[in-house]
CSV table of C-alpha atoms in Angstrom, one decimal:
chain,number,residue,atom,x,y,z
A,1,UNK,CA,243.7,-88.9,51.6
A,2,UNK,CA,240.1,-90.7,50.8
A,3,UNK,CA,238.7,-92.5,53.7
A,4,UNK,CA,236.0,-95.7,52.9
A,5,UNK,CA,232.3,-95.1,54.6
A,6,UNK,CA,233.7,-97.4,57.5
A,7,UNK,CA,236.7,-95.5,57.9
A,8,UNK,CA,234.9,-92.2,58.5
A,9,UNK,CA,232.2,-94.0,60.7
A,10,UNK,CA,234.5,-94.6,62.8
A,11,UNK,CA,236.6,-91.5,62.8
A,12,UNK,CA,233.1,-89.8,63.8
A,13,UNK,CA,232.3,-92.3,66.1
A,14,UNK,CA,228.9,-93.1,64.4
A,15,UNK,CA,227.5,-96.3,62.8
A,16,UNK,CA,227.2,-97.5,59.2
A,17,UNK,CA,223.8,-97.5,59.4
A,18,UNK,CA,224.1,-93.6,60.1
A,19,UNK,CA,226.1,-92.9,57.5
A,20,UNK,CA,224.1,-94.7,55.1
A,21,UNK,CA,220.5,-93.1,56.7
A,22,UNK,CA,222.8,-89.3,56.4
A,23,UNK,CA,223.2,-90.1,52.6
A,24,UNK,CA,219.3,-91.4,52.1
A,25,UNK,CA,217.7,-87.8,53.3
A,26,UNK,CA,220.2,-85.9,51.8
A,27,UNK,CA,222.3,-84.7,55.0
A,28,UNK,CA,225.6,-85.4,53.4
A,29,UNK,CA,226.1,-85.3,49.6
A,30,UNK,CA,227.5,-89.0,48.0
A,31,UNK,CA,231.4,-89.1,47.4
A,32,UNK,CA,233.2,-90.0,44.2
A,33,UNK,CA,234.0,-93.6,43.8
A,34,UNK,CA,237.3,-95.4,43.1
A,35,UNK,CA,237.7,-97.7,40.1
A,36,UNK,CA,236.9,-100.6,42.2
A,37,UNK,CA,233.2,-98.7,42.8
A,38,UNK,CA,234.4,-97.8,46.5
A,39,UNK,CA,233.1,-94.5,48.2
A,40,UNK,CA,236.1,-92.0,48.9
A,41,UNK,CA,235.3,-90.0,51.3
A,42,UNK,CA,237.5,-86.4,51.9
A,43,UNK,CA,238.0,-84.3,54.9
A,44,UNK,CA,234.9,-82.6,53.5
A,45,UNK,CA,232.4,-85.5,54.9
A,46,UNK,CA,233.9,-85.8,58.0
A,47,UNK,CA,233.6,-82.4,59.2
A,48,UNK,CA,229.5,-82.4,57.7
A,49,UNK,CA,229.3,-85.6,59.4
A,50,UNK,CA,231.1,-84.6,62.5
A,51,UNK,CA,228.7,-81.5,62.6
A,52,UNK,CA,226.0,-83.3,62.3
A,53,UNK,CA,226.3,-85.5,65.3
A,54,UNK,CA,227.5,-82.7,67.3
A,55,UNK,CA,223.6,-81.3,66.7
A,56,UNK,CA,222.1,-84.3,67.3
A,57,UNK,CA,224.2,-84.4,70.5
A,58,UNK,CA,222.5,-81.3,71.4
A,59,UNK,CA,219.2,-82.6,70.5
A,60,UNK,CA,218.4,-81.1,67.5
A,61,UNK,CA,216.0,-83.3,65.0
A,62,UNK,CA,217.7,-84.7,61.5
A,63,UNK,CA,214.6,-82.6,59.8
A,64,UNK,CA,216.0,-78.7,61.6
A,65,UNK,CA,219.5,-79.9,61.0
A,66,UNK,CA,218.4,-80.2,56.7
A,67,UNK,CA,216.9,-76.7,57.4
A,68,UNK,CA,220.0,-75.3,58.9
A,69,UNK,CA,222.6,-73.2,56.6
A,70,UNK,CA,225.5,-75.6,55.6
A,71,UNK,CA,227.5,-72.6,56.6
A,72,UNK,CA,228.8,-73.7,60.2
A,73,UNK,CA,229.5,-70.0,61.0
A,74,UNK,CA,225.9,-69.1,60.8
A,75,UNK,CA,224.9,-71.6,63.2
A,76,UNK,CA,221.1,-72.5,64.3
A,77,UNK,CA,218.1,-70.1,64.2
A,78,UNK,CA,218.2,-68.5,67.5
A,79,UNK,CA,214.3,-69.6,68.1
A,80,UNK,CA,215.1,-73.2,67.6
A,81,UNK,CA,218.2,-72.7,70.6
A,82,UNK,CA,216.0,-70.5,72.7
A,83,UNK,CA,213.4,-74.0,72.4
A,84,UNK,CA,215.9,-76.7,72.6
A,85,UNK,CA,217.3,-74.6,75.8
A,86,UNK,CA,213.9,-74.7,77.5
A,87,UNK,CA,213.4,-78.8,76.3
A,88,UNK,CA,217.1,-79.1,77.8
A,89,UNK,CA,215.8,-77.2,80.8
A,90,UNK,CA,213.1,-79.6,81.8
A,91,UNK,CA,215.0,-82.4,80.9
A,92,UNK,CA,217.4,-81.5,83.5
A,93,UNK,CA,215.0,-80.8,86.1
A,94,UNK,CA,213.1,-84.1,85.3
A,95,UNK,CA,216.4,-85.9,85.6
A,96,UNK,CA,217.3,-84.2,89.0
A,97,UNK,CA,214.1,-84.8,90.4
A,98,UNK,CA,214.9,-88.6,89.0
A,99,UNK,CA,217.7,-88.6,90.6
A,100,UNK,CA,216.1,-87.7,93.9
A,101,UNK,CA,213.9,-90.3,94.3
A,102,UNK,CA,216.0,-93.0,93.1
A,103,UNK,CA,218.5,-91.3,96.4
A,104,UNK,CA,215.9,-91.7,98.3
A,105,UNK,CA,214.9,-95.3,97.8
A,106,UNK,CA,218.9,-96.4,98.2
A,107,UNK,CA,218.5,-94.9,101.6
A,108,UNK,CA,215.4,-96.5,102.1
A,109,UNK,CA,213.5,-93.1,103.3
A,110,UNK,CA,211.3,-93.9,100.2
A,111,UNK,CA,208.7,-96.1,99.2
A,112,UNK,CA,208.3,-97.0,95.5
A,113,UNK,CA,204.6,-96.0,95.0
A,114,UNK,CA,204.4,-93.0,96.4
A,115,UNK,CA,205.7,-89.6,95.0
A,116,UNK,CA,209.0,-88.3,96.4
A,117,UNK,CA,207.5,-85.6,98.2
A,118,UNK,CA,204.8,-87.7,99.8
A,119,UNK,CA,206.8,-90.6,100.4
A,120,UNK,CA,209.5,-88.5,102.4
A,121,UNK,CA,206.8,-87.9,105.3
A,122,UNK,CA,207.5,-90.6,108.3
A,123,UNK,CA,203.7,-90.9,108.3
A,124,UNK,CA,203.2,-92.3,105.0
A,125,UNK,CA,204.3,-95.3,106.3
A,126,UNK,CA,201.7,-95.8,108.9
A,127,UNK,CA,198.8,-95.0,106.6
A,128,UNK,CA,196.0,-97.8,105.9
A,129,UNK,CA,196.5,-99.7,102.5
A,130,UNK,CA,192.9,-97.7,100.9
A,131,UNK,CA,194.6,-93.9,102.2
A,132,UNK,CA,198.2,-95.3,100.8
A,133,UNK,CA,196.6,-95.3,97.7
A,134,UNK,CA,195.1,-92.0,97.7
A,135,UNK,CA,198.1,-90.2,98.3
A,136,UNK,CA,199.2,-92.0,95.6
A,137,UNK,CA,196.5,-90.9,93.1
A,138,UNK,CA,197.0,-87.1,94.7
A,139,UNK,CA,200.5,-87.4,93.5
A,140,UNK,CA,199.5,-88.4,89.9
A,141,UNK,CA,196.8,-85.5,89.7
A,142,UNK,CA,198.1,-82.0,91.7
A,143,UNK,CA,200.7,-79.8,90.7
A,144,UNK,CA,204.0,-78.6,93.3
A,145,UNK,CA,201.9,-76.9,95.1
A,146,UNK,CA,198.9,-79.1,96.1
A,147,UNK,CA,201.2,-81.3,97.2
A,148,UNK,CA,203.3,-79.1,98.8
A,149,UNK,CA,200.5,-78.1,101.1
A,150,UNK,CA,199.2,-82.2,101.2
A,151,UNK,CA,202.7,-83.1,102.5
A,152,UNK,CA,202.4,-80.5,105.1
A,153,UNK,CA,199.1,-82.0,106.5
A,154,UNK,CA,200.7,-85.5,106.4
A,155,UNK,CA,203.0,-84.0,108.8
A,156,UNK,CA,200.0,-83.7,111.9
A,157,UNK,CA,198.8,-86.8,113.9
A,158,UNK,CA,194.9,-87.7,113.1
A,159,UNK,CA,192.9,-87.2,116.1
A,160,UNK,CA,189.8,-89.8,117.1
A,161,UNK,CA,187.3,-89.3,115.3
A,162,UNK,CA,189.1,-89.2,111.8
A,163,UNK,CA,190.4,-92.6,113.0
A,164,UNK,CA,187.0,-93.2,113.6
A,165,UNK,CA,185.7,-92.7,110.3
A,166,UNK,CA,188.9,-94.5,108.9
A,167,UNK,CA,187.4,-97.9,110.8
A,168,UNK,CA,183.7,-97.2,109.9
A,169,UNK,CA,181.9,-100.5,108.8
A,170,UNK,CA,179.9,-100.5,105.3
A,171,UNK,CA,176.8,-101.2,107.5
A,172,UNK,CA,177.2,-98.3,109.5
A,173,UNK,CA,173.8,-97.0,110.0
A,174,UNK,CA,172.3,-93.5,109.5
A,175,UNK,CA,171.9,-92.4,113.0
A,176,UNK,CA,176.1,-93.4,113.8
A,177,UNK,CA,176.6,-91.6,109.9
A,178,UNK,CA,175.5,-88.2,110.3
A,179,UNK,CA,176.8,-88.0,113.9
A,180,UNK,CA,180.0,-89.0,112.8
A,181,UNK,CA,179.7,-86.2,110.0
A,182,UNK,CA,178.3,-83.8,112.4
A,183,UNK,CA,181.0,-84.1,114.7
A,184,UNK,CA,184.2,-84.1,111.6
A,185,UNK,CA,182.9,-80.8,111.0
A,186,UNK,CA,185.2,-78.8,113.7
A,187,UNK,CA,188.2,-80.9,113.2
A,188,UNK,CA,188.3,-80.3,109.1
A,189,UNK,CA,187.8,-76.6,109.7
A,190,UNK,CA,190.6,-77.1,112.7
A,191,UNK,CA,192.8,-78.1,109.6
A,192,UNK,CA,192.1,-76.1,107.1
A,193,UNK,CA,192.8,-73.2,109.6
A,194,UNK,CA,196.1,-73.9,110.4
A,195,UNK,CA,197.1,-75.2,106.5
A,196,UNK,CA,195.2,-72.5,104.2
A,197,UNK,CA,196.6,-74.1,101.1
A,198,UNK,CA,194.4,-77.2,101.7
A,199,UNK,CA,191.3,-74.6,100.5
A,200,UNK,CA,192.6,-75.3,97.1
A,201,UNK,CA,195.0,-78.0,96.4
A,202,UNK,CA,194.0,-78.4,92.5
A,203,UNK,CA,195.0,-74.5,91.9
A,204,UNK,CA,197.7,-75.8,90.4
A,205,UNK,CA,197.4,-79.3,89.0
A,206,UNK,CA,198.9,-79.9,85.3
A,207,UNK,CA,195.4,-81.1,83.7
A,208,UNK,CA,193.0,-78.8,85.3
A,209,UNK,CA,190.4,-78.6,88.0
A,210,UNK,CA,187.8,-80.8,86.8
A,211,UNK,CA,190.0,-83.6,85.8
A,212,UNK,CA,191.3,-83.4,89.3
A,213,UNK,CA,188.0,-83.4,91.0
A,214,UNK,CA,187.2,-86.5,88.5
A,215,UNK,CA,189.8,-88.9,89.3
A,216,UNK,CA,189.5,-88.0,92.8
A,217,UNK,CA,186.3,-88.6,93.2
A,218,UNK,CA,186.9,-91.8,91.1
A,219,UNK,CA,190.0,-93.1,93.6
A,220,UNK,CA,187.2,-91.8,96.3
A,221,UNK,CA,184.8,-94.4,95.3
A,222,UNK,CA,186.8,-97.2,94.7
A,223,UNK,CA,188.6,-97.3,97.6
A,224,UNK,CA,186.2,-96.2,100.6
A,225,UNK,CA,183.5,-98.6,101.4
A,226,UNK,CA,179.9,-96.8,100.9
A,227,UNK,CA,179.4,-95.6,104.1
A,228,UNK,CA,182.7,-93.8,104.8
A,229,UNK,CA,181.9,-92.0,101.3
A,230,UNK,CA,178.3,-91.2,102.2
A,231,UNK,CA,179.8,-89.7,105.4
A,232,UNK,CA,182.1,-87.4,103.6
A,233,UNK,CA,179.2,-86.1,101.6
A,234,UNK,CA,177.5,-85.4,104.3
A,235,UNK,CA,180.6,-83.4,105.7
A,236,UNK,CA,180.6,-81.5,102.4
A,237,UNK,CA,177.1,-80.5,102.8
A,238,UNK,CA,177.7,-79.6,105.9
A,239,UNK,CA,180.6,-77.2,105.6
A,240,UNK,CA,179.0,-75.8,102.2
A,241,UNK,CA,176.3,-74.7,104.7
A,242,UNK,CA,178.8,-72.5,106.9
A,243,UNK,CA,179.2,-69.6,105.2
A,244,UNK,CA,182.8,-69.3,106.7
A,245,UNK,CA,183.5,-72.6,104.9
A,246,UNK,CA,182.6,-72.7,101.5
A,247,UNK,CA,185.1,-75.3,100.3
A,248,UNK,CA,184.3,-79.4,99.8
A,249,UNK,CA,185.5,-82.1,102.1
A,250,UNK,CA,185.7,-85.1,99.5
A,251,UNK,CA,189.0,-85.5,97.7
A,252,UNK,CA,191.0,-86.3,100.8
A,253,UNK,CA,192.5,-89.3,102.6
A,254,UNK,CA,190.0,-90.5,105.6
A,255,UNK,CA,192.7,-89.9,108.1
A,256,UNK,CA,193.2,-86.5,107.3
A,257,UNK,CA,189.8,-85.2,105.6
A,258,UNK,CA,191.3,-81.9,105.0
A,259,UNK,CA,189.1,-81.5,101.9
A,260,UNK,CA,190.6,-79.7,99.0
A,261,UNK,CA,191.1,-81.5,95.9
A,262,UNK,CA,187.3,-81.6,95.2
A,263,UNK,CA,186.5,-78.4,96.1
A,264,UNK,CA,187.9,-77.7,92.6
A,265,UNK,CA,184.7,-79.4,91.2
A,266,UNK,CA,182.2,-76.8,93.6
A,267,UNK,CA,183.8,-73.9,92.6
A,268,UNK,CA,183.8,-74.5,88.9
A,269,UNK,CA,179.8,-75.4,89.7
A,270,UNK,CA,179.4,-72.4,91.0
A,271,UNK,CA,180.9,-69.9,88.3
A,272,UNK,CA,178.7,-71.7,85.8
């Protein structure tokens, strides 16, 4: 029996077009033709092609499956399974997490700018439009567990005088700047006390510390007017100057000032 190119497209369930592209780069070998200059294809081509969409399935490339031995006993390389297994890996973790947040917004216990993990915290909700945006910029920047310990913090209710600084006017002056700065000092090392992991919340971001500490700083400056950002400078000066806190205030929302992110940037200042 001799099947026509459609014929075994569609016993393989692929396209024409496949077919056709198999035959261009070589991954099936051209059949004989009948008289009337038809392909023929034999049992043959169907398995080759058959096998060949069961790798793609997989999600091997076209370019390993020319590679591979057209034995199908001998199967892939091992290194090229033990790679696809770890691609297949992520892909399924990506998917689940996916999956997660798209749950979460049909339940409406979500909010679509804001990371899963950050948007899950009731207090998200309440936080002023500038902060909002942080956390979302913190969720685009820090690794699981920076914002593990972020999400944590999210958790505890803001007392005065970090409300205070979150309704500081641009034209704030300097007496009402560094008091304000003076008196943020305690409450900062109040937090960082009872959520250690805030002392370092770019240990684990994907692109580094000092990318972190950049677009924080960047998100920083765009969204705080300049006197709530030349009070948490002042904080940071501050707290660099106890020696029991050697850690940065900057890279944090204003409600919450728990400091963290940019401390990333002082360390790496200090070991050069």
């Amino acid at each position: 029996m001799a099947w026509s190119t459609r014929e075994m497209a569609e016993l393989a369930g692929v396209s024409l077009r496949a077919v056709r592209h198999y035959h261009d780069i070589g991954l099936i070998e051209e059949p004989e033709r009948r008289s009337n200059g038809y392909k023929q294809y034999g049992v043959g081509h169907l398995v080759r092609l058959l096998r060949i969409k069961r790798l793609t399935a997989l999600g091997f490339s076209l370019s390993q499956i020319a590679d591979m031995d057209d034995d199908p006993d001998s199967g892939p390389d091992p290194r090229d399974l033990r790679a696809l297994d770890a691609e297949l890996a992520a892909t399924i973790e990506r998917l689940q997490h996916a999956r997660a947040e798209v749950g979460a917004l049909l339940r409406g216990r979500a909010a679509s700018d804001l990371p899963l993990r950050f948007a899950s915290v009731d207090k998200t909700a309440e936080l002023p439009d500038p902060d909002r945006s942080f956390v979302t910029v913190l969720g685009a920047v820090l690794g699981p567990g920076g914002m593990e310990a972020y999400a944590d913090l999210l958790h505890q209710e803001p007392q005065p005088v970090a409300l205070e600084l979150n309704e500081l006017p641009a034209d704030a002056d300097e007496l009402t700047r560094q008091s304000l700065a003076e008196r943020l000092v305690p409450y900062v090392q109040g937090l960082r006390a009872r959520h250690p992991g805030l002392s370092d919340l770019a240990s684990d971001a994907p692109r580094g510390r000092q990318h972190t500490a950049r677009t924080i700083g960047k998100a920083i400056s765009d969204l705080y007017n300049p006197a709530q950002v030349d009070v948490m400078k002042r904080l940071d000066g501050l707290l660099l100057s106890d020696v029991d806190t050697p850690v940065t205030a900057l890279g944090t929302p204003l409600r919450d000032l728990a400091g963290g992110a940019q401390c990333a940037q002082t360390q790496d200042g200090r070991r050069g």
